[in-house]
CSV table of C-alpha atoms in Angstrom, one decimal:
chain,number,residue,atom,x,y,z
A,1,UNK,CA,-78.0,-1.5,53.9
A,2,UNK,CA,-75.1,-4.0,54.6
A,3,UNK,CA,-75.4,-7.1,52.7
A,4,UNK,CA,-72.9,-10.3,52.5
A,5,UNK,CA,-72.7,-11.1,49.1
A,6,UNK,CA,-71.5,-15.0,49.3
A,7,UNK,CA,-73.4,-16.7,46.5
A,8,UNK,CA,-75.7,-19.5,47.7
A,9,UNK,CA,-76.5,-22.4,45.9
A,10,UNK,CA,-77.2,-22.0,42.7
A,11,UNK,CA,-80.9,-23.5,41.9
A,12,UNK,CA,-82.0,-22.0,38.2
A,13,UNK,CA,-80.4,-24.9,36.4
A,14,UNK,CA,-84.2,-26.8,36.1
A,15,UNK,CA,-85.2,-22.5,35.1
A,16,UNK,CA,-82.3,-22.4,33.0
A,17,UNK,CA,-83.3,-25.7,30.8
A,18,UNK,CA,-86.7,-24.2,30.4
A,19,UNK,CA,-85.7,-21.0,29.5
A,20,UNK,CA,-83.6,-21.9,26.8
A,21,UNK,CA,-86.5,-23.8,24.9
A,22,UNK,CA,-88.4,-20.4,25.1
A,23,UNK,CA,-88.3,-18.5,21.8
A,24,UNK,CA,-88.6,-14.7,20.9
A,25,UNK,CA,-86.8,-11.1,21.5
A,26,UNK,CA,-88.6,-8.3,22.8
A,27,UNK,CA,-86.6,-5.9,22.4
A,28,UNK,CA,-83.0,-4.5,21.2
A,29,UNK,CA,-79.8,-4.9,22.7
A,30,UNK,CA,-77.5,-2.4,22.5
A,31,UNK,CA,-75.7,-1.3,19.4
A,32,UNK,CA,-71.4,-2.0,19.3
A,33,UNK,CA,-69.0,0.8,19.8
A,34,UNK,CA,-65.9,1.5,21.9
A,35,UNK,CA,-68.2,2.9,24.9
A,36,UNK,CA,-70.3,0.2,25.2
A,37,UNK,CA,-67.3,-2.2,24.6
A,38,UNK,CA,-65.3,-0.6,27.6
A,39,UNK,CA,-68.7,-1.0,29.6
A,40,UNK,CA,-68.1,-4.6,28.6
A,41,UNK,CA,-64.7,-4.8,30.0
A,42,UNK,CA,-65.4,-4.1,33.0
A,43,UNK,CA,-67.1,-6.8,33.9
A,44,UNK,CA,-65.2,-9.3,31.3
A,45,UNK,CA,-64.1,-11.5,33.6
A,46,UNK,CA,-67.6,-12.4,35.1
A,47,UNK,CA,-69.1,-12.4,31.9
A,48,UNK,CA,-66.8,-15.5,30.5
A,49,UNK,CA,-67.3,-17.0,34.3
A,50,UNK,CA,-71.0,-17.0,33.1
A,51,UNK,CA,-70.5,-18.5,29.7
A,52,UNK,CA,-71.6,-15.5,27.9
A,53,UNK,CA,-70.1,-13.1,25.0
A,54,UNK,CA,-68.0,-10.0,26.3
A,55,UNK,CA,-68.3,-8.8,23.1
A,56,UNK,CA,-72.5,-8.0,23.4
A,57,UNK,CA,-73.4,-5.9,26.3
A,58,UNK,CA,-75.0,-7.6,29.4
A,59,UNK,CA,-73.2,-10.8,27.5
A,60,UNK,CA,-76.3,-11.6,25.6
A,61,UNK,CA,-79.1,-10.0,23.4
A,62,UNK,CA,-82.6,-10.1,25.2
A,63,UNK,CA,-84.7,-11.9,24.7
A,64,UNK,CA,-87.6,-14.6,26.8
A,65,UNK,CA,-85.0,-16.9,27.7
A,66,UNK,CA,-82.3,-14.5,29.5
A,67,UNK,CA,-84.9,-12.6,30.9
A,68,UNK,CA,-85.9,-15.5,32.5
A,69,UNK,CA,-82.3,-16.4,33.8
A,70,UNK,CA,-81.6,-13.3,34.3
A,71,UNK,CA,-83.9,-12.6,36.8
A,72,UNK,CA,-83.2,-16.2,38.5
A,73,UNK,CA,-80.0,-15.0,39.0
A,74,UNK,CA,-80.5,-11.9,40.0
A,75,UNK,CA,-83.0,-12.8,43.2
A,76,UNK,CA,-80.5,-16.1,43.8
A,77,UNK,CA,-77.3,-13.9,44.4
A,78,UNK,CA,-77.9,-10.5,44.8
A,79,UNK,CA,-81.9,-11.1,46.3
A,80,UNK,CA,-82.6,-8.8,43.4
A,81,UNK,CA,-86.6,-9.3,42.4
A,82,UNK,CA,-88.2,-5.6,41.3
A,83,UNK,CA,-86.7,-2.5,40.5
A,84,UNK,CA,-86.7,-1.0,44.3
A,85,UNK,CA,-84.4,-4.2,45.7
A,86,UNK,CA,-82.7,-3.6,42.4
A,87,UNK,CA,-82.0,-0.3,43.3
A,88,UNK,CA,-81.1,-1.0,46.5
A,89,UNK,CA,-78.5,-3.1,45.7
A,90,UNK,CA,-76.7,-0.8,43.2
A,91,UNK,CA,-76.9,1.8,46.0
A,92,UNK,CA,-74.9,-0.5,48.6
A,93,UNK,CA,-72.5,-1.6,45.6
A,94,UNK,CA,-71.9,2.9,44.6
A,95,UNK,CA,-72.1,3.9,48.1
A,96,UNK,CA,-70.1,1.4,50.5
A,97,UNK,CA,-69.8,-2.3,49.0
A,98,UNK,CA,-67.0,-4.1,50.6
A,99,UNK,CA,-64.3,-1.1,49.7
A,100,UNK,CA,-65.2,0.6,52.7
A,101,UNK,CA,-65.1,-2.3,55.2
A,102,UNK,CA,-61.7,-3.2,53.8
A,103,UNK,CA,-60.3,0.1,53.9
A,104,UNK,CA,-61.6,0.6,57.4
A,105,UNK,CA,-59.0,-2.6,58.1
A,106,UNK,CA,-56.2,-1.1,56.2
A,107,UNK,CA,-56.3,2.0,57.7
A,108,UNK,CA,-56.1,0.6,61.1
A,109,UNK,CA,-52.8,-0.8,60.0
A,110,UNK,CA,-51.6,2.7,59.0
A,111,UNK,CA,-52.4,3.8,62.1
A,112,UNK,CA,-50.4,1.0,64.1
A,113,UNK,CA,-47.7,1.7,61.8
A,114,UNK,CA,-47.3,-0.6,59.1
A,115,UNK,CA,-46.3,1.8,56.4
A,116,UNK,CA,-43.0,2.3,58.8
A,117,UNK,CA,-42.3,-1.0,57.6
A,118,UNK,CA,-40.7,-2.3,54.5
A,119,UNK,CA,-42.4,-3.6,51.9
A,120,UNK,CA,-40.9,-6.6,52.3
A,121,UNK,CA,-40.7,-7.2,55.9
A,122,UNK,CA,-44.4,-6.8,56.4
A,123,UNK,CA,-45.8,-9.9,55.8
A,124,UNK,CA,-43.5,-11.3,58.5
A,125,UNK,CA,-44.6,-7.9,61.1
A,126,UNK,CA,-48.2,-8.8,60.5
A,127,UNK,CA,-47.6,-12.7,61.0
A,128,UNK,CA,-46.3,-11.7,64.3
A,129,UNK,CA,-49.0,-9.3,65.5
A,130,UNK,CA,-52.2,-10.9,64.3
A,131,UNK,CA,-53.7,-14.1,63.7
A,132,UNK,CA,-53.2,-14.7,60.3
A,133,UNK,CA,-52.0,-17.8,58.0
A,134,UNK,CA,-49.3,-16.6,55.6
A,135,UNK,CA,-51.1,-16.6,52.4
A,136,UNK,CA,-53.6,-14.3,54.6
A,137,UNK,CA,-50.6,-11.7,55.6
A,138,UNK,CA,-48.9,-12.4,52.2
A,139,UNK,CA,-52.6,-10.7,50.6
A,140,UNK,CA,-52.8,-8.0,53.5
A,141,UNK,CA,-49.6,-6.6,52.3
A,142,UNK,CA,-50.8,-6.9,48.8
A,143,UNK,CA,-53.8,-5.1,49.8
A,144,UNK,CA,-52.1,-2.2,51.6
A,145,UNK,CA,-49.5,-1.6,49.1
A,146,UNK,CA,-52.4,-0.9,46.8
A,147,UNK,CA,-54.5,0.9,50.2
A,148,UNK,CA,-51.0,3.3,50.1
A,149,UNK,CA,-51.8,4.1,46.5
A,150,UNK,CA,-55.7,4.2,46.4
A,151,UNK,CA,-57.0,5.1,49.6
A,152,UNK,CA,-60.2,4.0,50.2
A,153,UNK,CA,-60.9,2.8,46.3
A,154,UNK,CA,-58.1,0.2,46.9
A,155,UNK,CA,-60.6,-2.5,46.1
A,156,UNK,CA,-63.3,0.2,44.3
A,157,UNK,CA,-63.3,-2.0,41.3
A,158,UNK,CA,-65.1,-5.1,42.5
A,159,UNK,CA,-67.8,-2.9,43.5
A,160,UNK,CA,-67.8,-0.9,40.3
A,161,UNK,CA,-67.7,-3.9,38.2
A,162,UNK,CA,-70.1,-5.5,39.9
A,163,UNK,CA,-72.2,-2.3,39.5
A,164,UNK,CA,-71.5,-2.4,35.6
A,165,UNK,CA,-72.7,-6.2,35.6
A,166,UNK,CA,-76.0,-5.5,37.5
A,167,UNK,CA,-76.4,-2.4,35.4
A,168,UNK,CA,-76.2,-4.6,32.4
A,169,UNK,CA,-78.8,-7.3,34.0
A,170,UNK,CA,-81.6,-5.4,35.5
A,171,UNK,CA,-81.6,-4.2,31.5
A,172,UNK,CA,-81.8,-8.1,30.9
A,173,UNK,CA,-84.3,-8.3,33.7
A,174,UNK,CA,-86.9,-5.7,32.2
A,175,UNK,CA,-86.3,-3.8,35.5
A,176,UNK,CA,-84.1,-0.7,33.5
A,177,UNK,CA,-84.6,0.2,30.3
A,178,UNK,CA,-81.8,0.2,28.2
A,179,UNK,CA,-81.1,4.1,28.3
A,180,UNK,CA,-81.4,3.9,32.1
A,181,UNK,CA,-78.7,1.0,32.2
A,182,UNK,CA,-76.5,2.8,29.7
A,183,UNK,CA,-77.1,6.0,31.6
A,184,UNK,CA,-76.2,5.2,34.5
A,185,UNK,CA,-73.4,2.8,33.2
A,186,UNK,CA,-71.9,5.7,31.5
A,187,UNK,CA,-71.8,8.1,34.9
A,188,UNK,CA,-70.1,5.3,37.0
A,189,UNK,CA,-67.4,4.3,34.0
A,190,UNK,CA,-66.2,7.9,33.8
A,191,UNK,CA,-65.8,8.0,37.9
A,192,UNK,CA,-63.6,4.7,36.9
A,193,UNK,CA,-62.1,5.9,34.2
A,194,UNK,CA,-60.6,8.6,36.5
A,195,UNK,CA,-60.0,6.6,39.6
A,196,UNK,CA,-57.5,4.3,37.9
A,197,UNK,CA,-55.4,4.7,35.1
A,198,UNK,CA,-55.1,1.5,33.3
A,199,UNK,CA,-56.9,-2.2,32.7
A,200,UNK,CA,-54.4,-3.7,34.4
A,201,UNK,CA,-54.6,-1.4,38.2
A,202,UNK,CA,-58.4,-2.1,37.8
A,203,UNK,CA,-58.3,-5.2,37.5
A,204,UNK,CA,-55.6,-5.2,40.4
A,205,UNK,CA,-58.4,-3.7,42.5
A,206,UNK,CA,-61.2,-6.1,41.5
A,207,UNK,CA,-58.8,-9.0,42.6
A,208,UNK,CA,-58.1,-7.5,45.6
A,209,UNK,CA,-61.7,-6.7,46.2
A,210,UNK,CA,-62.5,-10.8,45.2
A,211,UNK,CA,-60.1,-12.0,47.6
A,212,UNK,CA,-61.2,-9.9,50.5
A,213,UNK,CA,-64.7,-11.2,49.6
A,214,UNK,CA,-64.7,-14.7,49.0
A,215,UNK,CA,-61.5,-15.1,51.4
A,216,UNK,CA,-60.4,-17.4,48.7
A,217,UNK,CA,-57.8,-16.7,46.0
A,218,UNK,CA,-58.5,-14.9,42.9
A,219,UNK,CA,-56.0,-16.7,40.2
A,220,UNK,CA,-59.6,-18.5,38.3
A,221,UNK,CA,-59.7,-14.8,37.4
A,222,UNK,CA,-56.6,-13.8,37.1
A,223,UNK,CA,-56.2,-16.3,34.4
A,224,UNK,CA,-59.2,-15.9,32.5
A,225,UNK,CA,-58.0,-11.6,32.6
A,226,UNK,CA,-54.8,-13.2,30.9
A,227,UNK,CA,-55.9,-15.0,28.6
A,228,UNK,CA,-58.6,-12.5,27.5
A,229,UNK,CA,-55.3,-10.0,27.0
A,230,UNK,CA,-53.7,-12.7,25.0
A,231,UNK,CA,-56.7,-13.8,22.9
A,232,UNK,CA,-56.6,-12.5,18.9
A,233,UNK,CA,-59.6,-10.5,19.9
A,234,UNK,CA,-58.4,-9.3,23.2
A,235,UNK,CA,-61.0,-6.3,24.6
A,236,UNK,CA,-58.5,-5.0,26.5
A,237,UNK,CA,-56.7,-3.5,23.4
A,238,UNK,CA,-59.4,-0.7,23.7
A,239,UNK,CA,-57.3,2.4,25.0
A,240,UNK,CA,-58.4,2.8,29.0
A,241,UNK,CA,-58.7,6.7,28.0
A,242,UNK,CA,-61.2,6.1,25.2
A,243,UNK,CA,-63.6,8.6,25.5
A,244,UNK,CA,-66.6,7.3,26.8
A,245,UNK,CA,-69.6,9.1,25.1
A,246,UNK,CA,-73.3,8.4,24.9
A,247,UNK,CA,-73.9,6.3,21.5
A,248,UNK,CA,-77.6,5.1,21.9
């Protein structure tokens, strides 16, 4: 399945409203430790986009009122409204996602030649061979420098987080069950834990991955990644080689 992912217009803010006067919590979230914290991180920077706790896994404990804007959210940007479509989606995120499209591009550049250039002189090479502004060339070069290093997973990280975030919400949903998000959580963090070797390359990768995406810059993000590193409870303290372990 190939999807494009650009978010459409928001329209839970009336479901939001209503939500929020709902009461009750049906079930458990689940409980803090380092494995469920480095789940967390991964999708950090989303989670504060979304006004919600990186601290608590999915960003909030369950109950009737995330459920409810959970699943708004899920069928307005991902077209996520069961557990098959939810599946679905997670399977285009693990399987292709935009990495693959994107390192389809960067590899046609290795085969024109580009990584006979110099670093520095490629901007101004791909200026004069395509039909790109410079700010578009300038993140090409970005994007291959990081293509040179990762291969195909140069941009792996905005799919995985974005795999860790929908993990996390189709628990919020009531379409997984906890031990089913965690589960599968915990399989794709070790296959990231192993394809990078820091915060700071993955989140490298996601940016790259965003502003191949959105076409847009990525420094909203960037920023909010800085100051979360600089914050007196910074998550990205935890060790990127924690072992990761099953603790539900």
């Amino acid at each position: 399945m190939k999807k494009t992912m650009k978010l459409r217009k928001m329209t839970i803010s009336v479901i939001m409203v209503l939500a929020l006067m709902l009461t009750g919590c049906g079930k458990k979230n689940a409980a803090p430790s380092d494995t469920i914290q480095w789940f967390n991180n991964t999708y950090a920077v989303l989670t504060v986009l979304n006004q919600r706790d990186y601290r608590v896994y999915s960003g909030s404990d369950p109950n009737i009122a995330e459920k409810t804007i959970a699943k708004a959210l899920l069928e307005n940007t991902w077209d996520v409204t069961d557990r098959a479509s939810a599946d679905e989606s997670l399977q285009w995120l693990l399987e292709e996602g935009h990495r693959i499209p994107l390192a389809e591009e960067l590899a046609y550049l290795s085969e024109i030649g580009l990584s006979d250039i110099s670093e520095d002189e490629r901007t101004e090479a791909l200026l004069n061979t395509f039909e790109l502004d410079e700010q578009q060339a300038e993140q090409y070069t970005v994007w291959y420098s990081l293509y040179e290093q990762y291969g195909e997973d140069a941009a792996a990280a905005w799919d995985y987080s974005r795999a860790m975030w929908l993990l996390s919400y189709y628990y919020l949903a009531d379409y997984y069950t906890l031990e089913e998000s965690l589960d599968q959580s915990l399989a794709l963090a070790e296959t990231i834990q192993t394809t990078f070797d820091s915060w700071d390359s993955f989140m490298e990768s996601y940016f790259t991955g965003y502003e191949y995406w959105s076409e847009e810059s990525s420094d909203e993000r960037r920023d909010i990644y800085e100051d979360l590193k600089s914050s007196s409870d910074n998550p990205f303290s935890l060790d990127w080689n924690t072992t990761l372990e099953k603790t539900w």
